[in-house]
GROMACS .gro file of C-alpha atoms in nm:
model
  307
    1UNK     CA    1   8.303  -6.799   7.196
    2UNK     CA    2   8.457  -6.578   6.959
    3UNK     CA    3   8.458  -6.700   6.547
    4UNK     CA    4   8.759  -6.458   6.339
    5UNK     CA    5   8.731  -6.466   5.969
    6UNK     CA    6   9.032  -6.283   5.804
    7UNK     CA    7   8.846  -6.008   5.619
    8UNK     CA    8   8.701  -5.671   5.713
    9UNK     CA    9   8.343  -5.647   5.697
   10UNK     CA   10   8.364  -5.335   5.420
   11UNK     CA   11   8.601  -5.317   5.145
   12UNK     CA   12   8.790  -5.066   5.192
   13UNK     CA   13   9.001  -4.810   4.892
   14UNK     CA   14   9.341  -4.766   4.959
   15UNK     CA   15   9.433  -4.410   5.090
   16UNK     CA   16   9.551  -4.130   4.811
   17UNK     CA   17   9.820  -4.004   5.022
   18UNK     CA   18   9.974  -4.047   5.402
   19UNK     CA   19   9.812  -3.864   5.557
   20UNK     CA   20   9.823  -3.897   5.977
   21UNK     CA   21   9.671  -3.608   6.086
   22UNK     CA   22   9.330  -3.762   5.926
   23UNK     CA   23   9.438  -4.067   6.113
   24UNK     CA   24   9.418  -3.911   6.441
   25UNK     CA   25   9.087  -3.774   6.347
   26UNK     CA   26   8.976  -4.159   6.253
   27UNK     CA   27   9.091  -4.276   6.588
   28UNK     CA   28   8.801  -4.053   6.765
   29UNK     CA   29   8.598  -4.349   6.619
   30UNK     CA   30   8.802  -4.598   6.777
   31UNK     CA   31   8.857  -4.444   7.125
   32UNK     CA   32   8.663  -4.183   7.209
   33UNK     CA   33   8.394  -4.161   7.388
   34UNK     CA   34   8.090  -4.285   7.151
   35UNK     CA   35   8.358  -4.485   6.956
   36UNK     CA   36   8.361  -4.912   6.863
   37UNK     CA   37   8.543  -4.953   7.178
   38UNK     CA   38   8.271  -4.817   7.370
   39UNK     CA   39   7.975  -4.985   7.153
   40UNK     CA   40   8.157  -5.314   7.173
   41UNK     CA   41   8.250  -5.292   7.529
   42UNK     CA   42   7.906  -5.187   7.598
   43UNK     CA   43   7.730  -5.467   7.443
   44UNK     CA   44   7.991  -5.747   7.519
   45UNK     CA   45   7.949  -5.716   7.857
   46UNK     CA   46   7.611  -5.672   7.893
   47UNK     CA   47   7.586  -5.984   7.679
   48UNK     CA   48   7.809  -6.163   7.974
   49UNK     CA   49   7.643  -6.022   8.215
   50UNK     CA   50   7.284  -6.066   8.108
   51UNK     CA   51   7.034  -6.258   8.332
   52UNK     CA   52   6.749  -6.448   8.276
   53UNK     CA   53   6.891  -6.511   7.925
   54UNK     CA   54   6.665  -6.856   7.788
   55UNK     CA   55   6.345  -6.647   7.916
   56UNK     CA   56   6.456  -6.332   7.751
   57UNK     CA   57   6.591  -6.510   7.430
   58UNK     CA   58   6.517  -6.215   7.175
   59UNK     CA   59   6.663  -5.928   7.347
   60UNK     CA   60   6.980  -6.122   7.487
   61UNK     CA   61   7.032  -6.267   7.133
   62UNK     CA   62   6.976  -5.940   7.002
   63UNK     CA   63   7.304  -5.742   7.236
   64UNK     CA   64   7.487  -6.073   7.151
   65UNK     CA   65   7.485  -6.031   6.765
   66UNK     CA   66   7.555  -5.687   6.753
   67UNK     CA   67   7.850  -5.745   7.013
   68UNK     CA   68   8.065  -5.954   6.747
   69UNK     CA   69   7.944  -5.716   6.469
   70UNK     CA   70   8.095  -5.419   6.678
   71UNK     CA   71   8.382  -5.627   6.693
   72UNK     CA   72   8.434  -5.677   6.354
   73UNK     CA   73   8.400  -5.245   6.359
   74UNK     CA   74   8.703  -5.204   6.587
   75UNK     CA   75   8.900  -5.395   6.319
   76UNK     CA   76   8.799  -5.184   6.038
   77UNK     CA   77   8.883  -4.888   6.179
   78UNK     CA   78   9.160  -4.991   6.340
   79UNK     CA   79   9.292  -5.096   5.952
   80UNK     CA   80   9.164  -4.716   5.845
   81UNK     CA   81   9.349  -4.565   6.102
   82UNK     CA   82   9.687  -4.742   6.037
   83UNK     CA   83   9.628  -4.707   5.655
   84UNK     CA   84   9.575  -4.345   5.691
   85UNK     CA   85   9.947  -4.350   5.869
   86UNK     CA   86  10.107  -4.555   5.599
   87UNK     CA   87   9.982  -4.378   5.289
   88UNK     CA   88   9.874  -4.604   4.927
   89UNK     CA   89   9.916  -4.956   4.887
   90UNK     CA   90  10.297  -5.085   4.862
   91UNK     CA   91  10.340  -5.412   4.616
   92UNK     CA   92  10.625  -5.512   4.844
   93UNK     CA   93  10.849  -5.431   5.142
   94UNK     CA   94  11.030  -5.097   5.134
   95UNK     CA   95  11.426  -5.164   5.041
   96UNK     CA   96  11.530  -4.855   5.225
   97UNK     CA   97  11.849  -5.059   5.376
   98UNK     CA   98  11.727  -4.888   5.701
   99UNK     CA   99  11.950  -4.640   5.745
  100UNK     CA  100  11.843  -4.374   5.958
  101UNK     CA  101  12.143  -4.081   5.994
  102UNK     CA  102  11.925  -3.838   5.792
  103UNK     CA  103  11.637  -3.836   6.003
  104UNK     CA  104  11.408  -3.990   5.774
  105UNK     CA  105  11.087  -3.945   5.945
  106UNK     CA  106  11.190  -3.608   6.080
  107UNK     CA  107  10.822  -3.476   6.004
  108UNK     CA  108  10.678  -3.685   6.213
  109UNK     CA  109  10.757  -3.536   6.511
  110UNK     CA  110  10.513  -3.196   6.410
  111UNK     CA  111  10.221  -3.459   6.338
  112UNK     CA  112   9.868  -3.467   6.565
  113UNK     CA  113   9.969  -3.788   6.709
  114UNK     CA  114  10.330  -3.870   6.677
  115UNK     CA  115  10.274  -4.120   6.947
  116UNK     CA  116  10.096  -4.338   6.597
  117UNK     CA  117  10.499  -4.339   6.497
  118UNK     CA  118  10.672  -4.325   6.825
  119UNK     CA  119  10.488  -4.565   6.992
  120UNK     CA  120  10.263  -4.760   6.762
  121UNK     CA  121  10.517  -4.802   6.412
  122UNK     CA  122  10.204  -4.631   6.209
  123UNK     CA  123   9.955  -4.813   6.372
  124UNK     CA  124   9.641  -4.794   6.584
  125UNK     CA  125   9.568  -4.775   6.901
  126UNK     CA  126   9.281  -4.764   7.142
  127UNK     CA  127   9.292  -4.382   7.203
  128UNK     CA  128   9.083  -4.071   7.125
  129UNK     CA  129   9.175  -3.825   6.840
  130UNK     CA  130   9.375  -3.610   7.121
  131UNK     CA  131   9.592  -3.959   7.205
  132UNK     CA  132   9.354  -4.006   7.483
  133UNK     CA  133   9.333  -4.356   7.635
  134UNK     CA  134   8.978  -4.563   7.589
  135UNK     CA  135   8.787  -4.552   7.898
  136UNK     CA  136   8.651  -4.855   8.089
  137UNK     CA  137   8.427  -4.623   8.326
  138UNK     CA  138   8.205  -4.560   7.953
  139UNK     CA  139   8.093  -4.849   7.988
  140UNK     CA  140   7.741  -4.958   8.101
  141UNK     CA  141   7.600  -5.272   8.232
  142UNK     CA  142   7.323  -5.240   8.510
  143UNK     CA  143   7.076  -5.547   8.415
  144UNK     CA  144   6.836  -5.381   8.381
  145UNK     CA  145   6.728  -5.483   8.032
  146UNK     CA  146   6.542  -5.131   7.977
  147UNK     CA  147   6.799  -4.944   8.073
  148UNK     CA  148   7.018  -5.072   7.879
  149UNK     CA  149   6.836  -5.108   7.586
  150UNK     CA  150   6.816  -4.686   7.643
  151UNK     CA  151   7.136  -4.656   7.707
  152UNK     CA  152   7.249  -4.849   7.384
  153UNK     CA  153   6.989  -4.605   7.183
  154UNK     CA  154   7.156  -4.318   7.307
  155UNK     CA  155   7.549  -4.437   7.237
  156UNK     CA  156   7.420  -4.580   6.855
  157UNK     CA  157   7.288  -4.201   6.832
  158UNK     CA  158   7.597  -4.065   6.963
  159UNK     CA  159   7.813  -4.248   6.766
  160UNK     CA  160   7.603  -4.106   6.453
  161UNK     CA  161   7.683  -3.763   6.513
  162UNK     CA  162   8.047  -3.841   6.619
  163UNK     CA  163   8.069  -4.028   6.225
  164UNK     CA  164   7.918  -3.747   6.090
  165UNK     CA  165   8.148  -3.495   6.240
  166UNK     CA  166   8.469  -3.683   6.146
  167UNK     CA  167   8.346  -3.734   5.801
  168UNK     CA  168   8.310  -3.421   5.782
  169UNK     CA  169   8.672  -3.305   5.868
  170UNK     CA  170   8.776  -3.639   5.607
  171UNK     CA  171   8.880  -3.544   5.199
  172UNK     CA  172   9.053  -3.899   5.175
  173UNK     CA  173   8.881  -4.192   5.050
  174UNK     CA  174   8.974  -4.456   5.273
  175UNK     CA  175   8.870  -4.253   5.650
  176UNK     CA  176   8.519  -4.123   5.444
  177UNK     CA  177   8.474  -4.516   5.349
  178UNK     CA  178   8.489  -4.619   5.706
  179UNK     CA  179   8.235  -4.340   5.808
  180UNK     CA  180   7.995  -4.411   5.519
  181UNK     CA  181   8.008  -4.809   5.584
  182UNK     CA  182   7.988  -4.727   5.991
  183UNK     CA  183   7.715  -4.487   5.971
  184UNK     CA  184   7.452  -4.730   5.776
  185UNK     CA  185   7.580  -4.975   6.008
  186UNK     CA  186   7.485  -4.753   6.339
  187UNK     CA  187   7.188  -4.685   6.160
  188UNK     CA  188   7.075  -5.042   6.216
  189UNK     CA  189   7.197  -5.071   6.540
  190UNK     CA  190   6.976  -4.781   6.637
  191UNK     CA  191   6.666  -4.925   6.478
  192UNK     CA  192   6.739  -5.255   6.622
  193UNK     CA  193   6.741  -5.111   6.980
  194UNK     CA  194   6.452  -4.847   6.918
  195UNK     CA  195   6.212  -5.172   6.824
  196UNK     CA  196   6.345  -5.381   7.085
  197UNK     CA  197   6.272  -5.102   7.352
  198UNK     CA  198   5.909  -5.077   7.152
  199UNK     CA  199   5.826  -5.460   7.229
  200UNK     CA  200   5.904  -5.400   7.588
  201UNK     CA  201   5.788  -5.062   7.689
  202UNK     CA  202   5.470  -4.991   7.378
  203UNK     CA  203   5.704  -4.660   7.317
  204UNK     CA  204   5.811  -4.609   6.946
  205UNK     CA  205   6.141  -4.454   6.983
  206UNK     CA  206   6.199  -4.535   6.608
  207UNK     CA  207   6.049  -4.191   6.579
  208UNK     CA  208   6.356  -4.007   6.673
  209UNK     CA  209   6.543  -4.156   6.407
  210UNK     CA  210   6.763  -4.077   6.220
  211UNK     CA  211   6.949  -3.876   6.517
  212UNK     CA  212   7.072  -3.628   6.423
  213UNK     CA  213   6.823  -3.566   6.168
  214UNK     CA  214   7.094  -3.630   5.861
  215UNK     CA  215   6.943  -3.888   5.603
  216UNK     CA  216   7.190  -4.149   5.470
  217UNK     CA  217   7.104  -4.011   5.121
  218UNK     CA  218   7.306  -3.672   5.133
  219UNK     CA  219   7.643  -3.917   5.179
  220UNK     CA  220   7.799  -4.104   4.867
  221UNK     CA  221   7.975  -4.322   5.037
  222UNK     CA  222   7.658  -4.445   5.211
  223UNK     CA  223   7.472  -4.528   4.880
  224UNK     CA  224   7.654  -4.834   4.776
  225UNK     CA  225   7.555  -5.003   5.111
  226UNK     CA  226   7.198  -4.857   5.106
  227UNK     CA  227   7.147  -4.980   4.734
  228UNK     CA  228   7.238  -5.341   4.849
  229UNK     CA  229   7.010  -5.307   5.121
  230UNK     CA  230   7.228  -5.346   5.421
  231UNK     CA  231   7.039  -5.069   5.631
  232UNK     CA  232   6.760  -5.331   5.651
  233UNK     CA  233   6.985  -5.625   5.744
  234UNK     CA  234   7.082  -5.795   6.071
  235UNK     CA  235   7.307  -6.045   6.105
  236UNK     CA  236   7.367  -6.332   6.339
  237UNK     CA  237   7.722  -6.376   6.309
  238UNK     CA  238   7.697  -6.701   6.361
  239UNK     CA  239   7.605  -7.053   6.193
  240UNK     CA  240   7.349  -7.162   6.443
  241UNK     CA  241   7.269  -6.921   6.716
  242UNK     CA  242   7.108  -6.574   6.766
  243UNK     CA  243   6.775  -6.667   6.524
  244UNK     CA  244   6.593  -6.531   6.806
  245UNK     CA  245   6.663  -6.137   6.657
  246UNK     CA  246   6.399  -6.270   6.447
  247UNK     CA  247   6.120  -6.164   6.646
  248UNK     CA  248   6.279  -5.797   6.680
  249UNK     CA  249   6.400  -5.727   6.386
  250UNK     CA  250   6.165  -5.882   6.117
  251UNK     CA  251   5.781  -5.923   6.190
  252UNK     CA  252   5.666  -5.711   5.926
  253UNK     CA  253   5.895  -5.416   6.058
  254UNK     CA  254   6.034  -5.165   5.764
  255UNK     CA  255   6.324  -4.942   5.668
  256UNK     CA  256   6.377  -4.617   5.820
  257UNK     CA  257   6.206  -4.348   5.647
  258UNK     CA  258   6.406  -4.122   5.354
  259UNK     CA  259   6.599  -4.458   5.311
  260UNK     CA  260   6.552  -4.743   5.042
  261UNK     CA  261   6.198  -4.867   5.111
  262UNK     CA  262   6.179  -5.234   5.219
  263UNK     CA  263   6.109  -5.499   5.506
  264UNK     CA  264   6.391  -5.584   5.740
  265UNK     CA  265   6.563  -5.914   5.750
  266UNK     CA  266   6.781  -6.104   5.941
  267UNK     CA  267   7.067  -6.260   5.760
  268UNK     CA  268   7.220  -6.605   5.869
  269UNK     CA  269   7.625  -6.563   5.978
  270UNK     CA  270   7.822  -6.248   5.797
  271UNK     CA  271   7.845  -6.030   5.499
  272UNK     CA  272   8.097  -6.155   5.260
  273UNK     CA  273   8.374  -5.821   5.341
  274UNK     CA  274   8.657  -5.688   5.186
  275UNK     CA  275   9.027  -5.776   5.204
  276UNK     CA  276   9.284  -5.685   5.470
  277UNK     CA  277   9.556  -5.413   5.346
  278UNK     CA  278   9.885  -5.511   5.359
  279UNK     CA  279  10.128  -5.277   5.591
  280UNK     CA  280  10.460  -5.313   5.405
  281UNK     CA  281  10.783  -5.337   5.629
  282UNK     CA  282  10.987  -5.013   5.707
  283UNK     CA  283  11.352  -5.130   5.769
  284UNK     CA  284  11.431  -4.753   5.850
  285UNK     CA  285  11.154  -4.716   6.132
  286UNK     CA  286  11.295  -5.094   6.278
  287UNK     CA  287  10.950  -5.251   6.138
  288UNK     CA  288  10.916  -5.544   6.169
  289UNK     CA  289  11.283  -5.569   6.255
  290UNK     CA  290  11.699  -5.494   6.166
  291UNK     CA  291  11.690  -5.827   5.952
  292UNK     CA  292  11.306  -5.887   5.801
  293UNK     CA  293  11.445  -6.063   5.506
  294UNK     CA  294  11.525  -6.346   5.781
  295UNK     CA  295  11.189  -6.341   5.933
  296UNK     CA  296  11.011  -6.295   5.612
  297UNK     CA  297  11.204  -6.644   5.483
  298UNK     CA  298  11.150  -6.790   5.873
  299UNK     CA  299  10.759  -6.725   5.812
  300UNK     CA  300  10.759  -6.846   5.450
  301UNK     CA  301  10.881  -7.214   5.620
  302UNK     CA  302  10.665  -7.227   5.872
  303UNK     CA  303  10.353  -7.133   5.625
  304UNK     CA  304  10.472  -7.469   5.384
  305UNK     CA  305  10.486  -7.648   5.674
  306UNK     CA  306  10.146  -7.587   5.779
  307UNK     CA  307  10.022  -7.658   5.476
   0.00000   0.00000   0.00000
């Protein structure tokens, strides 16, 4: 089962400006092809589907923890992507009275994805950066723990160059935050895998990282994260279960080369995250609704009453 703390796993800065066109470029790391969608869906199921799990202990426990991390990386930049749409932080609702005979979002119609308006109310979606829809057929689950393991090498080093390329396209603080935080992240991930393949089959993948050959230290968004030392961290994301990642990821094992030197450790449940961004109300753009001031006092009730 499934654990859902109400925080992102990065804090992230609120955007400068709206901006969706950099948006639509975020989503590639939500649904395209080496996006979370496909790491999570990767991993989750071959985490359901994995056999002989009590004998193989490490290396199930291993796909397991990394599933509800990648989890917790759809979320973020699913938040990016929608706070990318909506532009900086709003104290409170918008009091446009909604009225809508001047065409008040009349440029959204020329954006990269006006389906994020049309569609979505400035939201996310699982789709590509060309409004593609995530595809189930990327992912793989054979049971073959090797192959696997070989296959979830390759997507963590896919995924690195896809960051890197959206980064790149990225002036605005909150989409380069995401890539920065994801990037270290992935970085792990890749290790992780590379050693676990390296108990089974005596081959030290770890040598072809980092792929592509980009070190975390040209990227100052990265620094923060490397400086607290969560390239050499692993968590469980969970209370009791998963300890078994142990055996991969500690064992005397060290960072990455060209990144903060130290031995790798496994960390007990979560980092402590960032807050959730609040997505004001748009009365104009029927979000949430014609009367919010009725839901908003409906909600406030029901919130005292749970209390």
């Amino acid at each position: 089962m499934f654990m859902r703390v109400d925080k992102l796993q990065a804090e992230l800065p609120a955007p400068k400006r709206r901006d969706p066109n950099a948006a639509a470029a975020l989503q590639e790391l939500l649904g395209g092809k080496y996006g979370e969608m496909s790491t999570l869906g990767n991993y989750m199921f071959q985490s359901f589907n994995f056999r002989s799990k009590d004998k193989l202990k490490p290396f199930y426990s291993l796909v397991s923890s990394i599933t509800a991390e990648e989890l917790g990386h759809v979320e973020l930049v699913s938040n990016g992507v929608a706070m990318l749409n909506n532009g900086p932080d709003n104290d409170g609702d918008t009091t446009d009275g909604g009225d809508i005979s001047g065409a008040p979002f009349e440029d959204m119609k020329d954006i990269r994805l006006a389906a994020a308006f049309l569609s979505n109310g400035g939201g996310s979606a699982p789709i590509n950066s060309n409004g593609a829809s995530w595809n189930n057929d990327f992912i793989t689950s054979t049971g073959n723990v090797v192959v696997d393991l070989l296959h979830n090498f390759h997507l963590e080093c896919g995924a690195r160059l896809h960051k890197l390329r959206v980064y790149e396209t990225l002036s605005d603080p909150t989409g380069r935050e995401v890539c920065g935080y994801l990037l270290v992240r992935g970085s792990v991930h890749a290790h992780a895998y590379a050693l676990a393949l390296k108990q089974i089959t005596g081959v030290d993948l770890d040598k072809f990282l980092p792929t592509p050959n980009i070190n975390l230290d040209k990227i100052p968004e990265c620094q923060k994260y490397l400086q607290e030392g969560s390239h050499r961290r692993l968590y469980t994301w969970s209370p009791n279960d998963y300890r078994e990642i142990a055996g991969i990821w500690n064992s005397g094992e060290h960072a990455l080369p060209g990144d903060p030197p130290g031995e790798l450790e496994v960390v007990e449940g979560m980092p402590d995250g960032g807050k959730i961004h609040q997505l004001t109300g748009i009365p104009s753009a029927f979000a949430p609704d014609y009367a919010p001031e009725e839901m908003f006092e409906i909600a406030q009730k029901l919130t005292k009453k749970a209390r």
